[in-house]
Coordinates of C-alpha atoms (C1' of nucleotides) in Angstrom, one line a residue:
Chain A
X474 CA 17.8 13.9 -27.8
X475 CA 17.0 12.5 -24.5
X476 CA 18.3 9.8 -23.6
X477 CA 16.7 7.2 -20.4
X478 CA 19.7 7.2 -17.8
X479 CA 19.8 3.4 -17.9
X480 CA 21.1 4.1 -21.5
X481 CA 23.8 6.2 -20.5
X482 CA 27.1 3.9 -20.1
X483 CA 30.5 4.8 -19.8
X484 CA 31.3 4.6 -23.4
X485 CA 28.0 6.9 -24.5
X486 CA 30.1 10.0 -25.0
X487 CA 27.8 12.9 -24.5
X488 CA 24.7 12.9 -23.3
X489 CA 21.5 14.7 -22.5
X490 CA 19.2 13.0 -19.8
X491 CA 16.4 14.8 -18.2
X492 CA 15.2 13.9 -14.7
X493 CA 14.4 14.4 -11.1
X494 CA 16.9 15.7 -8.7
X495 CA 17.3 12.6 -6.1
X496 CA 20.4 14.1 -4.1
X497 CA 22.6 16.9 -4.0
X498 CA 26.0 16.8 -2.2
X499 CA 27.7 19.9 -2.3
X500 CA 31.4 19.3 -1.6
X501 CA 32.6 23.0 -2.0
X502 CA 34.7 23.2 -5.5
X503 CA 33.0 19.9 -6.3
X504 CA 29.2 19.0 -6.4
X505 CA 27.1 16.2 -7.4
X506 CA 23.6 15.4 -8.0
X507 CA 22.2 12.3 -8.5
X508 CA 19.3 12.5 -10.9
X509 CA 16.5 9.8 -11.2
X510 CA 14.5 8.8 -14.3
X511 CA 12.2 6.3 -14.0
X512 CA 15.1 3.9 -15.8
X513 CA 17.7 4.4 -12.9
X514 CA 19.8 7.2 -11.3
X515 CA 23.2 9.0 -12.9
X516 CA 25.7 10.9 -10.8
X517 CA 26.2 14.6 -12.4
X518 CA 29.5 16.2 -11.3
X519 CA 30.0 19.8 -11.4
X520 CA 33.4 20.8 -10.9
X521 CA 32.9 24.4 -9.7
X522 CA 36.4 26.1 -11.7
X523 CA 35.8 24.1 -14.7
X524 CA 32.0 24.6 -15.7
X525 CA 30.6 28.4 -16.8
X526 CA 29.1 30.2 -14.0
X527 CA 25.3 30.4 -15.8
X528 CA 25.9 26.4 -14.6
X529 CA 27.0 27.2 -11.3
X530 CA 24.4 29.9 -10.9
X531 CA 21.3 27.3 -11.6
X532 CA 22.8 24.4 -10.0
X533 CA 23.2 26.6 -6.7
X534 CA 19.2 27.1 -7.1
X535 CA 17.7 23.4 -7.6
X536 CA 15.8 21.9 -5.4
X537 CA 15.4 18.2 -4.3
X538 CA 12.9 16.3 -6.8
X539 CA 12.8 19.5 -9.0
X540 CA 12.7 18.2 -12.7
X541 CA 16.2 19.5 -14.8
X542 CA 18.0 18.6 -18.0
X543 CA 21.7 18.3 -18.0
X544 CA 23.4 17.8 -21.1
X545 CA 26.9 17.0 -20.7
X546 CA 30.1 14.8 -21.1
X547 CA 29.8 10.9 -20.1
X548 CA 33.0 10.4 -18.0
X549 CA 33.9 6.8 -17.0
X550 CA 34.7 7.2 -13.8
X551 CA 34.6 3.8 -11.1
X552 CA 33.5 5.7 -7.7
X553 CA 30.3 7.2 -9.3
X554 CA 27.1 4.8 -9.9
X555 CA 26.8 2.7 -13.0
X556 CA 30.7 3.2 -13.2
X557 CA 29.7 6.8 -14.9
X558 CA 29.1 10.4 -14.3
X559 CA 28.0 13.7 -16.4
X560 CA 29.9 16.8 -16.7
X561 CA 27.6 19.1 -17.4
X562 CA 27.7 21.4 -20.9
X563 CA 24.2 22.3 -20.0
X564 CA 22.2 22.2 -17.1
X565 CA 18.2 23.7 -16.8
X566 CA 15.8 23.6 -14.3
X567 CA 12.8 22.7 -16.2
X568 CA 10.5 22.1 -13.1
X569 CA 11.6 23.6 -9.4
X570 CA 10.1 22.0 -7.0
X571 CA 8.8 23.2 -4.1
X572 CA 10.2 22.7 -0.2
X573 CA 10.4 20.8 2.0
X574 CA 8.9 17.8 0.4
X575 CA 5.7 16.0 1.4
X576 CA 8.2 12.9 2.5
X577 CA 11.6 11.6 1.7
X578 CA 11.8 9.9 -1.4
X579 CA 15.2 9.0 -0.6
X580 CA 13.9 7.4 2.5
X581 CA 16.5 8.4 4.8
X582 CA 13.8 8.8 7.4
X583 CA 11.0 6.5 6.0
X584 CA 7.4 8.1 6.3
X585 CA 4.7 5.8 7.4
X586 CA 1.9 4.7 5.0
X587 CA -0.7 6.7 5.5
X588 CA 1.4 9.7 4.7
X589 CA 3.3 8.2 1.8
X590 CA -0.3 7.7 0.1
X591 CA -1.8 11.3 0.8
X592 CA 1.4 12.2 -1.2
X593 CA 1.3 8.8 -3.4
X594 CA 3.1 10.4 -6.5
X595 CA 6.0 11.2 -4.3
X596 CA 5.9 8.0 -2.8
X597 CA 5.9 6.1 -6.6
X598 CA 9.1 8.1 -7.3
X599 CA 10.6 5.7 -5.1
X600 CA 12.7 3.2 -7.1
X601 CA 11.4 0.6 -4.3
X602 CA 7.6 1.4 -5.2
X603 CA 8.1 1.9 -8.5
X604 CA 9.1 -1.8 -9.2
X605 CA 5.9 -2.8 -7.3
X606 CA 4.2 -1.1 -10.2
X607 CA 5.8 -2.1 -12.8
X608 CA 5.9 -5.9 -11.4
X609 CA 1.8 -5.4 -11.5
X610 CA 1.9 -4.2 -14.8
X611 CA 4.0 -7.2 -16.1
X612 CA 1.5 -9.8 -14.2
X613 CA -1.2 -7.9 -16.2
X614 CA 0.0 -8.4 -19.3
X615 CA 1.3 -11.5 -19.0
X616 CA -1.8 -12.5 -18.0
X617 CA -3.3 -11.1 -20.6
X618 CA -0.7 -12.8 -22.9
X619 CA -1.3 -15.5 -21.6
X620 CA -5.6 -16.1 -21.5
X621 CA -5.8 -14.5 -25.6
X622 CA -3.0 -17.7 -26.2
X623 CA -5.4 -20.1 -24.9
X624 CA -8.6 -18.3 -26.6
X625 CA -9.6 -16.5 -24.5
X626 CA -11.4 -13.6 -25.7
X627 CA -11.0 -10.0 -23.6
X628 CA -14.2 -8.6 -22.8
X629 CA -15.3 -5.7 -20.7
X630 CA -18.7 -6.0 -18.4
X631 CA -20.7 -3.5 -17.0
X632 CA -19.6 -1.3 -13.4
X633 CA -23.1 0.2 -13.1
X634 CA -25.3 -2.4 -12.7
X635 CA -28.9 -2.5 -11.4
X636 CA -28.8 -5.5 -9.1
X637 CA -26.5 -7.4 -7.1
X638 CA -24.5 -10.3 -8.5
X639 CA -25.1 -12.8 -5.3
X640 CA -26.0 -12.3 -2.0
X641 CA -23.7 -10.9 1.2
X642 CA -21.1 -8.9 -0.2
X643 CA -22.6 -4.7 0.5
X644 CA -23.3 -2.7 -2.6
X645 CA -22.4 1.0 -3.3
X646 CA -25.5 2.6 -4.4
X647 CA -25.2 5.5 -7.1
X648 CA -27.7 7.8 -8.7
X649 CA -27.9 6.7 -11.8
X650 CA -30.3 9.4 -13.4
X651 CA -34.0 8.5 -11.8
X652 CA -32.9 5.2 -11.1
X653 CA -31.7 3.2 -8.8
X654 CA -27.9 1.7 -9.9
X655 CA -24.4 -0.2 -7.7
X656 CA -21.7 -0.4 -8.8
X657 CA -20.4 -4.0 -9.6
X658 CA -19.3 -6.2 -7.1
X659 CA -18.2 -9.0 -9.7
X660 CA -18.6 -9.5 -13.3
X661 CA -19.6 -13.0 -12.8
X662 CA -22.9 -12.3 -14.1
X663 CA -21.8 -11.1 -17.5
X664 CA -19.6 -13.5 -18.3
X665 CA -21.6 -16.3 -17.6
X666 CA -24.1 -14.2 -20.0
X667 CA -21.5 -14.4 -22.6
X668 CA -21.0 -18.5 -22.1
X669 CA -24.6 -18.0 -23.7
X670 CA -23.4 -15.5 -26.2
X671 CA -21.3 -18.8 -27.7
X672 CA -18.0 -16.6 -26.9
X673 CA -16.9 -20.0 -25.0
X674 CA -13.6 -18.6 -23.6
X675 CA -13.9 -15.2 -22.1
X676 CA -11.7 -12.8 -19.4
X677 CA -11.4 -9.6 -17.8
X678 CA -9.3 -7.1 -15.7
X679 CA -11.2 -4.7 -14.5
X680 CA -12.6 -3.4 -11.3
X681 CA -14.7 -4.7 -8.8
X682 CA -16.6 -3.0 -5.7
X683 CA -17.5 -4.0 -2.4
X684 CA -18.9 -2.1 0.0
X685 CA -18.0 -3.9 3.2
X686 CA -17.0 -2.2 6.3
X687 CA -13.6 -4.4 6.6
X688 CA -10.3 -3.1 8.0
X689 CA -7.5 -5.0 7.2
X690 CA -4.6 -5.3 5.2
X691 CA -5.9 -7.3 2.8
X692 CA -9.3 -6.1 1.9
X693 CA -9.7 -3.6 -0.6
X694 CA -13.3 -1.4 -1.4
X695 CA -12.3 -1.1 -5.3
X696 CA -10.5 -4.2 -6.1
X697 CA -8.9 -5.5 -9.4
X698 CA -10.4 -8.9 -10.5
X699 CA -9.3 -10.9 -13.0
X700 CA -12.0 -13.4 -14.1
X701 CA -12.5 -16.2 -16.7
X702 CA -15.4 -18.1 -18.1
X703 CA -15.1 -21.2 -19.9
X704 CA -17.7 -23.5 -21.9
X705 CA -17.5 -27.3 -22.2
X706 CA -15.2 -27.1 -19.3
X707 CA -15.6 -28.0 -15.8
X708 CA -13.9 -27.2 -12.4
X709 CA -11.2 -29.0 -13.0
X710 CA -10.7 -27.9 -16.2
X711 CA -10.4 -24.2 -15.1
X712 CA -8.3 -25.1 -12.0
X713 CA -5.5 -26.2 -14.6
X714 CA -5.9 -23.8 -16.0
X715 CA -5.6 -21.2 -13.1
X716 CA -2.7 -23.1 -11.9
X717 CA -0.8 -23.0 -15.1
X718 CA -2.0 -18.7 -15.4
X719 CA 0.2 -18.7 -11.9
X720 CA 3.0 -20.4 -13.1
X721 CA 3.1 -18.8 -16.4
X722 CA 3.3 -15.2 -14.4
X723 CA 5.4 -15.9 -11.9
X724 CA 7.9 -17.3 -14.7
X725 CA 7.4 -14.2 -16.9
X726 CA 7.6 -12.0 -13.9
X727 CA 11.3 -14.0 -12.7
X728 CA 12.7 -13.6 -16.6
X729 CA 11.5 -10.0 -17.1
X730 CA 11.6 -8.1 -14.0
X731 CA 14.7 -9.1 -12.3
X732 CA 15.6 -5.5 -11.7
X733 CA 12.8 -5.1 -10.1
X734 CA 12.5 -7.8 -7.8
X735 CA 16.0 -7.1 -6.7
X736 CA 14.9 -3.2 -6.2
X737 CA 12.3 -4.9 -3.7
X738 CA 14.9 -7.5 -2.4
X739 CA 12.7 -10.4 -3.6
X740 CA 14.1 -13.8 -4.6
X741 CA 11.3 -15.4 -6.4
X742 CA 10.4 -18.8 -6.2
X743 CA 8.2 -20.4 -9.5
X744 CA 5.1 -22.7 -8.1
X745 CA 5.0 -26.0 -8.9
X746 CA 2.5 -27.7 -10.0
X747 CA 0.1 -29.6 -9.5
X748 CA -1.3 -27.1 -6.5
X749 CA -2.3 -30.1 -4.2
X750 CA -6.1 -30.2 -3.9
X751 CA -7.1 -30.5 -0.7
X752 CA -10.8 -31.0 -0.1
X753 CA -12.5 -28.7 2.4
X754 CA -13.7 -31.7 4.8
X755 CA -9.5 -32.1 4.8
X756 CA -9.0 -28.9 5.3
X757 CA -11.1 -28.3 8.0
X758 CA -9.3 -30.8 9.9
X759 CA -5.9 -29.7 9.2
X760 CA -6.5 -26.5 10.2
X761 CA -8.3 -27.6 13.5
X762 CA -5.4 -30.0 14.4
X763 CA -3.4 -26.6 15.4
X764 CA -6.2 -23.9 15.7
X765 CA -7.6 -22.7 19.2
X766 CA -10.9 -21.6 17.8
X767 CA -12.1 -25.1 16.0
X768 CA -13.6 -24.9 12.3
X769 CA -17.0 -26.6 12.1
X770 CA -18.2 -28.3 9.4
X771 CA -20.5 -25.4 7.0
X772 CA -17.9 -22.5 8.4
X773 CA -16.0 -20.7 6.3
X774 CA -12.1 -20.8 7.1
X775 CA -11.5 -18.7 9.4
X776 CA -8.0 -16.2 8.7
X777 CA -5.9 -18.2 11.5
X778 CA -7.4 -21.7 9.5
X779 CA -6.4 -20.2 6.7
X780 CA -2.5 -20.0 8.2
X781 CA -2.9 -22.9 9.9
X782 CA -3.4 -25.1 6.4
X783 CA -0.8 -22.9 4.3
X784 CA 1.9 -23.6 6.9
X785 CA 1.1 -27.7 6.6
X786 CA 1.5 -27.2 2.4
X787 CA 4.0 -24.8 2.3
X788 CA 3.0 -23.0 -1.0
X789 CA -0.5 -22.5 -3.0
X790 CA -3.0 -25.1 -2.9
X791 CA -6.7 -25.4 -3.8
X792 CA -9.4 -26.3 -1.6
X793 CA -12.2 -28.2 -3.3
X794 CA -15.4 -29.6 -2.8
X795 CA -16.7 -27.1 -0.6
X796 CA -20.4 -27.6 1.2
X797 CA -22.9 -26.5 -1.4
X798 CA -24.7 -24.2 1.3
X799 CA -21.9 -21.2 1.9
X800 CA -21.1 -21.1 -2.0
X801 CA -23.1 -19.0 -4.8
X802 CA -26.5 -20.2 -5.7
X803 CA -24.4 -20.2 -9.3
X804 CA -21.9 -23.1 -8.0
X805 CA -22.7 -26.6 -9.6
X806 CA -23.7 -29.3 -7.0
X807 CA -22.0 -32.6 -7.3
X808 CA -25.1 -34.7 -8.8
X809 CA -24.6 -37.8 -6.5
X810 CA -24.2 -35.8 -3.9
X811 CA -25.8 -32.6 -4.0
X812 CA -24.7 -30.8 -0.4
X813 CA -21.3 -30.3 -2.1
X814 CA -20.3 -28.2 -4.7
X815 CA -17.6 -28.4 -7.5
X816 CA -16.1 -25.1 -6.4
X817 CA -13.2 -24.3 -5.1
X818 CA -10.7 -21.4 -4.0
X819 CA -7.1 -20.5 -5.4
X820 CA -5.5 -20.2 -1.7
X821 CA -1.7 -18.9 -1.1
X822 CA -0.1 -20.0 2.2
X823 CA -1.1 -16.0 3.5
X824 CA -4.3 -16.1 2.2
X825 CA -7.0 -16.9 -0.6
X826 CA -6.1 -15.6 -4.1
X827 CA -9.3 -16.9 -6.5
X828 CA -12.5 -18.9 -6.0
X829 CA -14.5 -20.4 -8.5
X830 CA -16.5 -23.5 -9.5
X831 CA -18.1 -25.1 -12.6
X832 CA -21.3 -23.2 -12.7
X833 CA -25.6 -24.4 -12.9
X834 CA -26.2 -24.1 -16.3
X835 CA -29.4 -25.7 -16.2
X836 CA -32.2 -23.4 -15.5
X837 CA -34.6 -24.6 -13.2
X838 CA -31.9 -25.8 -11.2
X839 CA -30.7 -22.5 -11.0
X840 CA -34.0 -21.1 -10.0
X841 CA -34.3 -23.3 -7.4
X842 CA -30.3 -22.6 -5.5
X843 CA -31.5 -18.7 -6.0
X844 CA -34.6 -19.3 -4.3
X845 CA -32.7 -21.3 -1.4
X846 CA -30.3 -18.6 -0.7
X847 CA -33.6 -16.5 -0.2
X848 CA -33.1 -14.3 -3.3
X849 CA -35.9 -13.8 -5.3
X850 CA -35.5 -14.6 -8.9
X851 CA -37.3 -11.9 -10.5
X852 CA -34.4 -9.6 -10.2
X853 CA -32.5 -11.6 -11.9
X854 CA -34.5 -12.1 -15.1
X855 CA -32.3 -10.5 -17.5
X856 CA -29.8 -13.2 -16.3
X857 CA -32.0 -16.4 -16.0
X858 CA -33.1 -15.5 -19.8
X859 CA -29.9 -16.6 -20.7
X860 CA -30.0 -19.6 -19.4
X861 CA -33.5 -20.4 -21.5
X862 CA -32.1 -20.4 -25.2
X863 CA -28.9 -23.4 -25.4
X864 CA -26.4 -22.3 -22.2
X865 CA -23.5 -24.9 -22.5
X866 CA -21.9 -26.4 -19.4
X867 CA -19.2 -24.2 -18.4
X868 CA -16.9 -23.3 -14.9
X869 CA -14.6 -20.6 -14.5
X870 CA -12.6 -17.8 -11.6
X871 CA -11.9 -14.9 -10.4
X872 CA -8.5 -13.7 -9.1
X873 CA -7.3 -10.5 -7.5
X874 CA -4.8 -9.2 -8.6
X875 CA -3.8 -7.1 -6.0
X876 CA -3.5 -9.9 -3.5
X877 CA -1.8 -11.3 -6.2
X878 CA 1.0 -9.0 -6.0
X879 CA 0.8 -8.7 -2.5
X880 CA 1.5 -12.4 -1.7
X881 CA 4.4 -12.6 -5.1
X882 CA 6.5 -9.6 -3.3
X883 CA 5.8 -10.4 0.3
X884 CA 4.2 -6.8 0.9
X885 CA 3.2 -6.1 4.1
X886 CA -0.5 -4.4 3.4
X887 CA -2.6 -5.0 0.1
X888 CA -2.3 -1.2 -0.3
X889 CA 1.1 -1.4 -0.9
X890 CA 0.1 -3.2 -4.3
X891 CA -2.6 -0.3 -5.3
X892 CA -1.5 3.1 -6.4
X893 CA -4.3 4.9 -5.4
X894 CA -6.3 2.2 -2.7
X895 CA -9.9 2.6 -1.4
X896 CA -10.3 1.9 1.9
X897 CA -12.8 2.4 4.7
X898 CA -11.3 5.9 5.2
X899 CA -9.2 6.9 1.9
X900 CA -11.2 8.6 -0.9
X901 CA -8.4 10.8 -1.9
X902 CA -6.2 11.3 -4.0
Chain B
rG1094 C1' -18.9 -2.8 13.6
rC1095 C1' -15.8 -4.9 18.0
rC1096 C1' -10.9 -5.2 20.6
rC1097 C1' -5.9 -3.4 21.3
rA1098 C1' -2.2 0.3 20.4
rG1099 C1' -1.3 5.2 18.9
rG1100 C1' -1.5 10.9 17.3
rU1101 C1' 5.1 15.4 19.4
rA1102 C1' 8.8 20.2 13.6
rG1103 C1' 8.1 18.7 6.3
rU1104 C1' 9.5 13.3 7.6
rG1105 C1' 10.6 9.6 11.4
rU1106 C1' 11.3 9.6 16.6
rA1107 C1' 12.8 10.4 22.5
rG1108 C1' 10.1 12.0 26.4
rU1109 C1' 5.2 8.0 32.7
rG1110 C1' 3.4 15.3 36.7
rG1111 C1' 8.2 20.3 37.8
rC1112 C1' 14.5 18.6 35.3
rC1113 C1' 10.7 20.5 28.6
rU1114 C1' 10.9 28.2 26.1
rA1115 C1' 10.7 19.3 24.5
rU1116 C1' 15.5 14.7 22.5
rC1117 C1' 17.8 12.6 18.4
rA1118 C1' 18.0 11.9 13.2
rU1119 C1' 16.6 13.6 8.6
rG1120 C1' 15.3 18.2 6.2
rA1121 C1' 15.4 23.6 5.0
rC1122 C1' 18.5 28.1 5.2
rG1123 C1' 23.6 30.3 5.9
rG1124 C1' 29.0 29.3 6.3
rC1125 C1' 33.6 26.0 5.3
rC1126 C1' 35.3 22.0 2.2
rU1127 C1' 37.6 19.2 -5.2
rG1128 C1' 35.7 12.7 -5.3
rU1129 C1' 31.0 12.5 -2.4
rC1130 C1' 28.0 8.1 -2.6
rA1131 C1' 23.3 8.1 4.5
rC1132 C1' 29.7 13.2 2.5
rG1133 C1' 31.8 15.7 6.9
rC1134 C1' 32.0 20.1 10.2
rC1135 C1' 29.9 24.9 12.3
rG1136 C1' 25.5 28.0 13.0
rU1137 C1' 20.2 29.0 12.4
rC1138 C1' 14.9 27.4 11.7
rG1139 C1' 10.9 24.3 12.6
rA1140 C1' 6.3 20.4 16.6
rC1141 C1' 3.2 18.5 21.8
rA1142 C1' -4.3 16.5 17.0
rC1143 C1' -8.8 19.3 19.0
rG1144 C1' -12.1 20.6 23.2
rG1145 C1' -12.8 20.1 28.3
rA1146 C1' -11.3 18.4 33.4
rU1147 C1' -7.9 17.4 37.6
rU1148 C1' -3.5 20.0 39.5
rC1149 C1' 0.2 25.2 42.4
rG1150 C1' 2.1 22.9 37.8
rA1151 C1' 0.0 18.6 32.1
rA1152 C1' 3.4 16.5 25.9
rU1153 C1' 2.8 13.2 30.3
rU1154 C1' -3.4 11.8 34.3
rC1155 C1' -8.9 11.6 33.2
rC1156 C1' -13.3 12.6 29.8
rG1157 C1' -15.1 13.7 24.9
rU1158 C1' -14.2 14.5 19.6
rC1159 C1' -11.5 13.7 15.3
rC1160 C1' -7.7 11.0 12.9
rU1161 C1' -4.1 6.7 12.2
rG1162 C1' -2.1 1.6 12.6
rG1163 C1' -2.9 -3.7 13.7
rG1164 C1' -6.0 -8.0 15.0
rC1165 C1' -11.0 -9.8 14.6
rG1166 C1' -15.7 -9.8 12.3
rC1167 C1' -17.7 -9.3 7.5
rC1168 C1' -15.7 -10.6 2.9
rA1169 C1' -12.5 -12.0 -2.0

RNA sequence: GCCCAGGUAGUGUAGUGGCCUAUCAUGACGGCCUGUCACGCCGUCGACACGGAUUCGAAUUCCGUCCUGGGCGCCA
């Protein structure tokens, strides 16, 4: 019976583990190897006069990274990792792997990124990238957790659509038999179809796909979103509950990943909340207060405004009330004041995390913002429909969750929190 | 797409016209070593992105191509 190395303590007895050769250190009459499963590392010593030679004989053949199975003694022994060592009864190569390696997963020499991800299965074997993965996978689920508490019912939307969800963002055309199909650059459409549906609480993780020519360390061409819909709620209904989705994951994250976030040499801090809300005519000024190039009103922030109003806060905050015209055609106008618009965005001192807004549920409204943005509203007839037959008021998000985990571990480059990103220039692996 | 910086053994680097059949580390291979934990020591192996130009001479200068990183733009 295996057993995962974490398990293996100094009072387990005898053991068998199987695993990855991390290191071999060949002393002469004495050699060790650490081996690495994906639980931790264990030192295996092989005192060279005291084991049977058919031991000697394959532990003179491994190879770094190779995959063997030792079956041996549990020795308590202080020096040795984990305050424990094998002596090895039995030792087997089950996989030899090849050399040299790719890159070092025992990062001696550290390999820069573009290498580490044209070998990216190497690179996960590193304990360091492994806990970015597993960190991402305990954000998921808590999230997930989390959303189906508060009714929230999982749904999954369409990737191959036929049009675009809003205007801007660059589509990736496919051949979709004799037609004409993208795939989906937001499920925002869907959802808010399923607000009609009656579902009144929906979410997904899933993917999302932009075809913009961007180049930066925070910009991904196959993203992970993670979007909500609500009914009977408005925007700042679903900014609560955004804010408490954060706090909830970063306090699930700090209680079950500690090993993890010490792997990565993070010390998390929990968000408080209330996230300050800071309108976008307030931010505008904040940021040009220290900015050389100055935000005019109806800009977008700008990535240095951006910096410029997370250093001032200090730790997430939303902007709100943003100027109707460089929003959706889908974001709700204030009624008393219609060239705003009761969305908002999620922002982390580095960078924006979420937008979203309480949406138009009234139909010729909604004609009339798609018209303004120059869209025609034909092609989006399967969506308008909806909004003919009892839509209910409703607001809701989208977060990625790559940036995400990208701002929660302090990781240099978005990549970093993606095992296999697509960028301008990576299709492979 | 624009701007800047780059491309040297498997990995990461040094190298601003001749001291370069290229430095150092790591690695691989061989040897010595019974408590290593970046083991140590000895030996060996392995690289100038591609094409062109300048020059007596180019890793080094220039031009082009391809590729990479970062910033910006676009965008979330």
């Amino acid at each position: 019976m295996r057993l995962p190395i974490r398990a293996v303590t100094p009072e387990t007895g005898s053991a068998e583990i199987i695993g990855w050769v991390h290191e071999i250190r060949d002393l002469g009459g004495l050699s060790f190897f650490l081996v690495r499963d994906r639980t931790g590392i264990i030192q295996v010593t092989i005192p060279k006069k005291k084991v049977p030679a058919e031991i000697l004989e394959v532990a003179r053949n491994v190879s770094r990274e190779s995959v063997i199975r030792v079956r041996g003694s549990v020795k308590a022994i202080d020096k040795a990792p984990g305050g424990r060592e094998i002596i090895p009864d039995e030792l087997e190569i089950i996989n030899l792997a090849d050399s040299p390696l790719p890159l070092d997963v025992v990062e001696k020499v550290p390999a820069e990124l573009d290498t580490r991800l044209d070998s990216r299965f190497l690179d996960a074997r590193k304990p360091r990238v492994r806990a970015i993965f597993f960190i991402r996978s305990a954000v998921t689920c808590a999230a997930t957790e989390f959303l189906a508490s508060r009714g929230c019912i999982n749904i999954t939307t369409p990737k191959i659509v036929a049009a675009a969800t809003e205007g801007g963002t660059e589509l990736f055309p496919i051949a979709y038999f004799e037609k004409e199909a993208f795939l989906n650059q937001s499920p925002q459409l869907y959802k808010q179809m399923m607000m009609a549906a009656g579902f009144e609480a929906v979410f997904e993780i899933g993917p999302i796909f932009r075809a913009e020519e961007h180049n930066t360390v925070r910009h991904l061409n196959e993203a992970t979103s993670l979007d909500i819909e609500v009914s009977f709620a408005d925007h700042n209904d679903v900014m609560e509950l955004l804010e408490d989705l954060i706090v909830h994951i970063y306090g699930s994250v700090a209680k079950n990943c500690a090993d993890d976030l010490a792997e990565i040499g993070v010390d998390l801090a929990i968000p408080q909340k209330p996230f300050p809300r800071i309108p976008y005519v307030e931010a505008i000024e904040i940021a040009n207060r220290s900015i050389e190039e100055k935000i005019s009103f109806g800009d977008d922030l700008t990535p240095a405004a951006e910096r410029a109003i997370g250093d001032t806060i200090g730790g997430h905050y939303f902007v709100v009330d943003w100027p109707t015209d460089i929003r959706p055609y889908y974001a709700m106008p204030y009624p008393d004041r219609p060239e705003f618009c009761k969305a908002f965005d999620l922002m982390h001192p580095r960078m924006e995390l979420a937008s979203g807004a309480q949406r138009i549920h009234v139909h010729d409204l909604l004609v009339e913002r798609i018209r303004a943005k120059g869209l025609s509203p034909e092609s989006f007839e399967f969506y308008l429909k909806t909004f003919r037959y009892g839509m209910p008021p409703h607001a809701g998000w989208g977060l990625g969750i790559e940036r995400l985990v990208m701002t929660m571990l302090d990781l240099p480059n978005i990549r970093e929190a993606v095992l296999f990103p697509r960028d301008r220039h990576r299709l492979t692996p």
